[in-house]
mmCIF file of C-alpha atoms in Angstrom:
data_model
loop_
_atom_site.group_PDB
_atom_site.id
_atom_site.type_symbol
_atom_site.label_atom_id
_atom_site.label_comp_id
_atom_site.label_asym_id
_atom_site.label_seq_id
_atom_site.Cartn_x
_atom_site.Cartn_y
_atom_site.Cartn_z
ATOM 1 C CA UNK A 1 15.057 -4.137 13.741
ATOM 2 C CA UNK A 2 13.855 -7.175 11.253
ATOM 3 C CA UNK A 3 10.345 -4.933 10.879
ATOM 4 C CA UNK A 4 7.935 -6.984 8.201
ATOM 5 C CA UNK A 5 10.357 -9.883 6.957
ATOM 6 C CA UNK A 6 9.067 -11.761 3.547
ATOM 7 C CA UNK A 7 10.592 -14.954 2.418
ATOM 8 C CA UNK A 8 11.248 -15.647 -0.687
ATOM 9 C CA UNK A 9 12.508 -12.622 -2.107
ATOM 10 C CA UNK A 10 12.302 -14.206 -5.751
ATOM 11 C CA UNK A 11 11.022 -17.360 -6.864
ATOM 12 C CA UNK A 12 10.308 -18.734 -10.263
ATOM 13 C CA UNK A 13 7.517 -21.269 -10.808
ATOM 14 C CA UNK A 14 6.344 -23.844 -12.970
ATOM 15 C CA UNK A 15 2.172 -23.952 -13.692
ATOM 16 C CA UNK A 16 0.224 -25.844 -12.066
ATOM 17 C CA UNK A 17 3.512 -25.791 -9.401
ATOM 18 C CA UNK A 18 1.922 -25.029 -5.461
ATOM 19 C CA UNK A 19 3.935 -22.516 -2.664
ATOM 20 C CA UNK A 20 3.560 -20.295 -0.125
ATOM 21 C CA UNK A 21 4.798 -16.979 0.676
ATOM 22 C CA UNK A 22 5.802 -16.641 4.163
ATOM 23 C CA UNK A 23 5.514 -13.134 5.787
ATOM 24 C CA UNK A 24 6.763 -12.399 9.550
ATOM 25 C CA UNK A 25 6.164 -9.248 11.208
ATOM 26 C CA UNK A 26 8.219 -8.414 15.487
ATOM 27 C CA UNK A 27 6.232 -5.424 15.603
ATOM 28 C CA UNK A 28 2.833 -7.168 17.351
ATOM 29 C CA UNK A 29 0.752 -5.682 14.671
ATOM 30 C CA UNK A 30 -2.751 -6.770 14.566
ATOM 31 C CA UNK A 31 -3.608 -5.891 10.892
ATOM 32 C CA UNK A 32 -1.713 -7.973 8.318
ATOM 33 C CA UNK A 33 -2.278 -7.462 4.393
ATOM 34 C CA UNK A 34 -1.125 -9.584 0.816
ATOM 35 C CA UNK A 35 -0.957 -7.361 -1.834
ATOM 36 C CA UNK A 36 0.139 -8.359 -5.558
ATOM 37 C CA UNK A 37 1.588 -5.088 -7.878
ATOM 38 C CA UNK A 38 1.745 -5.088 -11.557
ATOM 39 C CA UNK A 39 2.610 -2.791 -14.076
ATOM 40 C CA UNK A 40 -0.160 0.169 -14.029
ATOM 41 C CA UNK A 41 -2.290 -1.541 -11.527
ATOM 42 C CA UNK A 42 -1.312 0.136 -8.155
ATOM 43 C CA UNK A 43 -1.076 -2.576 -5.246
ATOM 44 C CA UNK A 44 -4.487 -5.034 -5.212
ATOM 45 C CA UNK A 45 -5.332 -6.196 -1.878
ATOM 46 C CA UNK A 46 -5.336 -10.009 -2.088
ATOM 47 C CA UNK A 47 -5.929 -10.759 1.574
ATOM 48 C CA UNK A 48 -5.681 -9.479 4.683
ATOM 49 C CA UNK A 49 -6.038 -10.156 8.733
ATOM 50 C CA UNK A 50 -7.219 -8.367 11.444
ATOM 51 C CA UNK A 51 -5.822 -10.720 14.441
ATOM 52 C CA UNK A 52 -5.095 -13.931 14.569
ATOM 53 C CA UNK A 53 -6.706 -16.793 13.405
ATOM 54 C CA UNK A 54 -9.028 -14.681 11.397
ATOM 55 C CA UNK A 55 -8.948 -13.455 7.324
ATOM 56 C CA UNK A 56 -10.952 -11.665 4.980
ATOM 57 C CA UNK A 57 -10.922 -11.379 1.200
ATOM 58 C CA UNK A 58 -9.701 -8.022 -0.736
ATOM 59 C CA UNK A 59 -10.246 -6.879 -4.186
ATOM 60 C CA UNK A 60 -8.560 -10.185 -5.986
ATOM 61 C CA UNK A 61 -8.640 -13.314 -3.586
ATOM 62 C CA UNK A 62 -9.217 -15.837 -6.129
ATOM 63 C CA UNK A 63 -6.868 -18.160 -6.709
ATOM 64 C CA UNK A 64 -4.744 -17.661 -3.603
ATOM 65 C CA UNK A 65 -5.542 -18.868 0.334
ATOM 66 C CA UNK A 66 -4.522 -17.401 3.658
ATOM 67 C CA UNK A 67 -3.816 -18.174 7.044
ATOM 68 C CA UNK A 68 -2.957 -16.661 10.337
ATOM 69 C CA UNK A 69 -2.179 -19.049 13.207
ATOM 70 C CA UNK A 70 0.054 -17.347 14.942
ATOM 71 C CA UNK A 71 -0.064 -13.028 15.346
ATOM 72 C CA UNK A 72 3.175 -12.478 13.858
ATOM 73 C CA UNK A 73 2.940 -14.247 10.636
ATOM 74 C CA UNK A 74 0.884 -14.494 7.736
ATOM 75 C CA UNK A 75 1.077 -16.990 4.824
ATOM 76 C CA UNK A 76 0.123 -17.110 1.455
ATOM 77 C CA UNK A 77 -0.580 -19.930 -0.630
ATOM 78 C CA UNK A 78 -0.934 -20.754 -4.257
ATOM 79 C CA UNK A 79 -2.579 -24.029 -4.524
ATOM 80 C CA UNK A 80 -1.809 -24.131 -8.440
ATOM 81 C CA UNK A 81 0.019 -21.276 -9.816
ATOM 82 C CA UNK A 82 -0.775 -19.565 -13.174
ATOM 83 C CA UNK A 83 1.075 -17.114 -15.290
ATOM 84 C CA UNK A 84 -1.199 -14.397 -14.157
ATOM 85 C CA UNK A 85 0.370 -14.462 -11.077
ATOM 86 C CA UNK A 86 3.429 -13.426 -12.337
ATOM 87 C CA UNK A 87 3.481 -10.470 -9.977
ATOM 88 C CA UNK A 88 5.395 -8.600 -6.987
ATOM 89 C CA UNK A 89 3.991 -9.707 -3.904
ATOM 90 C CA UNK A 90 3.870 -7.145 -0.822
ATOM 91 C CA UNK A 91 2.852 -7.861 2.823
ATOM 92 C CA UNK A 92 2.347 -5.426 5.048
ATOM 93 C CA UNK A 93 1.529 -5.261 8.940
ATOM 94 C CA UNK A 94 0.235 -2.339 11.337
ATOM 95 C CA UNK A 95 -0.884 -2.116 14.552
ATOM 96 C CA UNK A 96 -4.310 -0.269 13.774
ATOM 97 C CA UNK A 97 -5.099 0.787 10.394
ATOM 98 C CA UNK A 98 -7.356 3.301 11.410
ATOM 99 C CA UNK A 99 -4.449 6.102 12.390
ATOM 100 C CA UNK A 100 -1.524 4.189 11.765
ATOM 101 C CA UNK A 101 0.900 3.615 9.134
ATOM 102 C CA UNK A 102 1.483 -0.202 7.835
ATOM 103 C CA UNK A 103 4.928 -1.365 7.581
ATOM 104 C CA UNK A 104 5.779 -2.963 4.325
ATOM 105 C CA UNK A 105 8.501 -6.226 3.798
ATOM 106 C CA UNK A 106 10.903 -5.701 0.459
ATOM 107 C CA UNK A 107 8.482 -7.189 -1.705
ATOM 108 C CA UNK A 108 8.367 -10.958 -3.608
ATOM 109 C CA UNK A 109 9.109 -11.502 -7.210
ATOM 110 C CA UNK A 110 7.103 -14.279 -8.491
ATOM 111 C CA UNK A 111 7.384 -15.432 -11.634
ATOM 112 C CA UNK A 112 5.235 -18.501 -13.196
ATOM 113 C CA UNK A 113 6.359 -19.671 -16.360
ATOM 114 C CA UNK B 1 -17.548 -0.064 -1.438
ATOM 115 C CA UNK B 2 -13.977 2.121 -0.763
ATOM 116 C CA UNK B 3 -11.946 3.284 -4.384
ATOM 117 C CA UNK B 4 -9.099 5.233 -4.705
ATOM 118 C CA UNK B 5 -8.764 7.521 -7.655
ATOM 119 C CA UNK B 6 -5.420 8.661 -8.915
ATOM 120 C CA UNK B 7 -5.870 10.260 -12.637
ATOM 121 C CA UNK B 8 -1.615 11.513 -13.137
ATOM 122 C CA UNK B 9 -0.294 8.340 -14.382
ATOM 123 C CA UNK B 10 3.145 10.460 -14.719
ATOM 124 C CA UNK B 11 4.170 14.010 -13.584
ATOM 125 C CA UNK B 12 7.265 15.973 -14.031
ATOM 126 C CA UNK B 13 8.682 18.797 -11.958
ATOM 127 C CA UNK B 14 11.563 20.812 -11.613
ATOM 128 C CA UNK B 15 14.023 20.630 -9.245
ATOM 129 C CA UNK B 16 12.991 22.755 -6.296
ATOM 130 C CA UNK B 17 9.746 23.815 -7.582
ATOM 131 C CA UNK B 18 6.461 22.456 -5.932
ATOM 132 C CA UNK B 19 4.391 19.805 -7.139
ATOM 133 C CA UNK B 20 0.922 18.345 -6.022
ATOM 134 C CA UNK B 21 -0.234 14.566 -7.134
ATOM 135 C CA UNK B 22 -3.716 14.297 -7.108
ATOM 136 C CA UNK B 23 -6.073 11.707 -4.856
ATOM 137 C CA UNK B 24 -9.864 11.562 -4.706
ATOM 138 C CA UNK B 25 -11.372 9.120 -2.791
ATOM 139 C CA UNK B 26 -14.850 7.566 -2.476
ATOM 140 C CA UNK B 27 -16.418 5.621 0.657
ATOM 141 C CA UNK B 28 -19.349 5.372 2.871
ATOM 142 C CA UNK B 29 -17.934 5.537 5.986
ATOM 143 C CA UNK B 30 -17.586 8.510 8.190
ATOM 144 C CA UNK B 31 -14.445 6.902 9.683
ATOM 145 C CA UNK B 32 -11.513 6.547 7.655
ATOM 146 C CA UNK B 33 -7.851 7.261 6.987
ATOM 147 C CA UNK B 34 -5.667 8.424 4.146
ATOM 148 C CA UNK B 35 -2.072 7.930 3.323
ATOM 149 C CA UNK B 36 0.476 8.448 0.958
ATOM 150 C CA UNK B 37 3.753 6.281 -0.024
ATOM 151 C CA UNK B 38 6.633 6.605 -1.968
ATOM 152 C CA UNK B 39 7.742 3.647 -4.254
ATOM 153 C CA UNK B 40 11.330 4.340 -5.290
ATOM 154 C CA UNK B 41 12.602 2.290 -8.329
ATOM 155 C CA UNK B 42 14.393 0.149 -5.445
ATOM 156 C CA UNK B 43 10.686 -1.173 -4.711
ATOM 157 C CA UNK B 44 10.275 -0.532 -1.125
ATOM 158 C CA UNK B 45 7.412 1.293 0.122
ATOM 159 C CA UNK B 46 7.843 4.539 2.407
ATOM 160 C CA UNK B 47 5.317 6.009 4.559
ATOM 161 C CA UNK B 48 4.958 9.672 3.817
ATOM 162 C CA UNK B 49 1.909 11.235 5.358
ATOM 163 C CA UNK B 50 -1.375 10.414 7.109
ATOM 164 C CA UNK B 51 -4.569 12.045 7.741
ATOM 165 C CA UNK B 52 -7.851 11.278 9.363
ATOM 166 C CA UNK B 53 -10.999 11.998 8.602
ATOM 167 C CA UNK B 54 -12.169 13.873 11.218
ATOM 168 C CA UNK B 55 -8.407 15.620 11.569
ATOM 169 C CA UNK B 56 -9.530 19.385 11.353
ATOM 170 C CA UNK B 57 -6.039 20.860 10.243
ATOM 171 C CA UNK B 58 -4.215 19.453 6.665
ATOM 172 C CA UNK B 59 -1.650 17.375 8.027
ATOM 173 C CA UNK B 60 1.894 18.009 7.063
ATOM 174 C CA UNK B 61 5.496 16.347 7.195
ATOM 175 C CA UNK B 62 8.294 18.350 6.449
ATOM 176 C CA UNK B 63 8.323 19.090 2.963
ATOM 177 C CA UNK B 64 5.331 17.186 2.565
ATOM 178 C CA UNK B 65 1.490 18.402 2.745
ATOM 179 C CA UNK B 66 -1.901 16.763 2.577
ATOM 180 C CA UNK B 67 -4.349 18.578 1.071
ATOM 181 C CA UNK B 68 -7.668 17.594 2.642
ATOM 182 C CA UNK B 69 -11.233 18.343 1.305
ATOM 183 C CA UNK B 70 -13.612 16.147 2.852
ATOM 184 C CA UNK B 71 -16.689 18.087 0.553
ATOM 185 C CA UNK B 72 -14.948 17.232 -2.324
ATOM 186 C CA UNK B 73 -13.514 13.370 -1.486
ATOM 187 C CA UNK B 74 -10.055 14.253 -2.331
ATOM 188 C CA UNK B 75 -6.606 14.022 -0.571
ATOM 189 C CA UNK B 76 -3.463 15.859 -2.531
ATOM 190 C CA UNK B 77 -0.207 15.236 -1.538
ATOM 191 C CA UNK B 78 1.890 18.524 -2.381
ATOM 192 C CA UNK B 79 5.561 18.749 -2.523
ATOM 193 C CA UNK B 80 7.271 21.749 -1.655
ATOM 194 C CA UNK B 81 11.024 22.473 -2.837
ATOM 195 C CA UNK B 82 11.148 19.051 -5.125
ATOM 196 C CA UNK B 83 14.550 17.455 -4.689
ATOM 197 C CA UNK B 84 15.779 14.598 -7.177
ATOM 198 C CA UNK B 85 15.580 12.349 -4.656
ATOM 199 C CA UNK B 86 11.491 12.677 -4.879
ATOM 200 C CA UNK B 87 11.633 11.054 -8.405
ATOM 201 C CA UNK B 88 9.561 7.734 -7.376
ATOM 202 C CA UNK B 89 5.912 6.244 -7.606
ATOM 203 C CA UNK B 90 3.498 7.855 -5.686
ATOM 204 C CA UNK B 91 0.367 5.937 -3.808
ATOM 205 C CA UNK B 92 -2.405 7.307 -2.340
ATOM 206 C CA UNK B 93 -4.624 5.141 -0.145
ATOM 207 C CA UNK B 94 -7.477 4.946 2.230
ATOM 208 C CA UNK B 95 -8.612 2.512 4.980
ATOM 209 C CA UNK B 96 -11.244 1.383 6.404
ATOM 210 C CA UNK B 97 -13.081 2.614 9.719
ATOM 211 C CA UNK B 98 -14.532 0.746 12.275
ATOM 212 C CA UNK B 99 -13.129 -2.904 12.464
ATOM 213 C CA UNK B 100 -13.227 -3.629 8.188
ATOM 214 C CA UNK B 101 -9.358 -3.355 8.178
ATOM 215 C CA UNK B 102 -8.696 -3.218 4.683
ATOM 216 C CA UNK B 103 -6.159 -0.523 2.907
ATOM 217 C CA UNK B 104 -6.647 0.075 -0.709
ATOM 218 C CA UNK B 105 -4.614 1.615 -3.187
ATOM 219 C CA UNK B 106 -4.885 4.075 -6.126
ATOM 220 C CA UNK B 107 -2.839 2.916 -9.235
ATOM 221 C CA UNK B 108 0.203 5.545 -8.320
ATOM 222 C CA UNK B 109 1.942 8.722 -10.074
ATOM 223 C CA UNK B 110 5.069 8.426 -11.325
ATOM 224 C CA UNK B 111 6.872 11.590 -10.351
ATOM 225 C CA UNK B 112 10.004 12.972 -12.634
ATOM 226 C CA UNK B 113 11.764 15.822 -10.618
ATOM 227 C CA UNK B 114 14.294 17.375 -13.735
ATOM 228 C CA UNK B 115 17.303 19.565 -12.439
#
């Protein structure tokens, strides 16, 4: 059962450098999530989905982009990365947040240098 | 707008002894959800417990109890009979109702269960 599947697992960029953060989920989940943690700061909802082709912002959208054209994955750009994204990225999926538990992948180490 | 209050950056606890990591919460809507997750130091996230707002009963999950007071905005996870094993980052978080979607998160707790 591959569950919520993130790709990279570690990646180490340059400033200014672009990529995107590729997160696949087999469980037909509706709701898909970004979230970046860092030391002390809990997990901060970048972006997140609600069904395909659709996104919203969360509590620190700015400098990333999102897109969901297709239900079962959800990608996550940085257009020109800084060191303050140095962070561990998270996606999640689940089917309907309102009773239901979201499913995390093993997490992203980013690291802009 | 939803927040997620969790004021134990760190808690210790002795092996088998009980512990309770405090959550308040704060939101407008009469329909939402709360959760808690384990972090352990290997980083992946574990779904513990879940209750809804209009749930009547605490929920519960083996060991594991929410504590629900809807007056008071607040959601405590207790654990009964800590085991090593529990030592880990603790999140508490709360979704939206309706069709908004999002899940926040509180900052965590780090939990130290000493034998």
């Amino acid at each position: 059962n591959a569950g919520v599947t993130q790709t990279p697992k570690f990646r180490v960029l340059k400033t200014g450098q672009s990529m995107t953060l590729l997160c696949a989920q087999d469980m037909n989940h509706e709701y898909m999530y970004w979230y970046r943690q860092d030391p002390g700061m809990g997990l901060r909802l970048i972006h997140y989905s609600v069904g395909e082709g659709t996104t919203a912002k969360g509590e620190v959208p700015d400098g990333y982009n999102v897109s969901r054209l297709k239900k079962q994955n959800f990608l996550l750009g940085l257009e020109s990365a800084a060191p303050s994204q140095t962070s561990v990225y998270f996606c999640a999926s689940s089917y309907d947040i309102g009773d239901t538990e979201a499913f995390f992948g093993q997490g992203t180490r980013l690291t802009v240098v | 707008a939803q927040k997620i209050t969790q004021t134990q950056p760190g808690m210790f606890v002795q092996e088998k002894e009980a512990v309770t990591l405090d959550c308040t919460y704060d939101t407008s809507d009469p329909s939402y959800g709360l959760f808690w997750y384990k972090q352990p130091s290997s980083g992946e996230m574990i779904f513990l417990i879940y209750q809804g707002s209009y749930d009547q009963q605490n929920a519960t999950e083996g060991r594991y109890s929410l504590n629900f007071q809807k007056a008071r905005k607040s959601a405590n996870l207790v654990i009964s009979a800590s085991q090593l094993g529990d030592s880990a980052m603790y999140f508490c978080a709360m979704s939206g109702g309706g069709s908004q979607g999002n899940l926040i998160f509180g900052k965590g707790t780090k939990l130290s269960v000493k034998p």
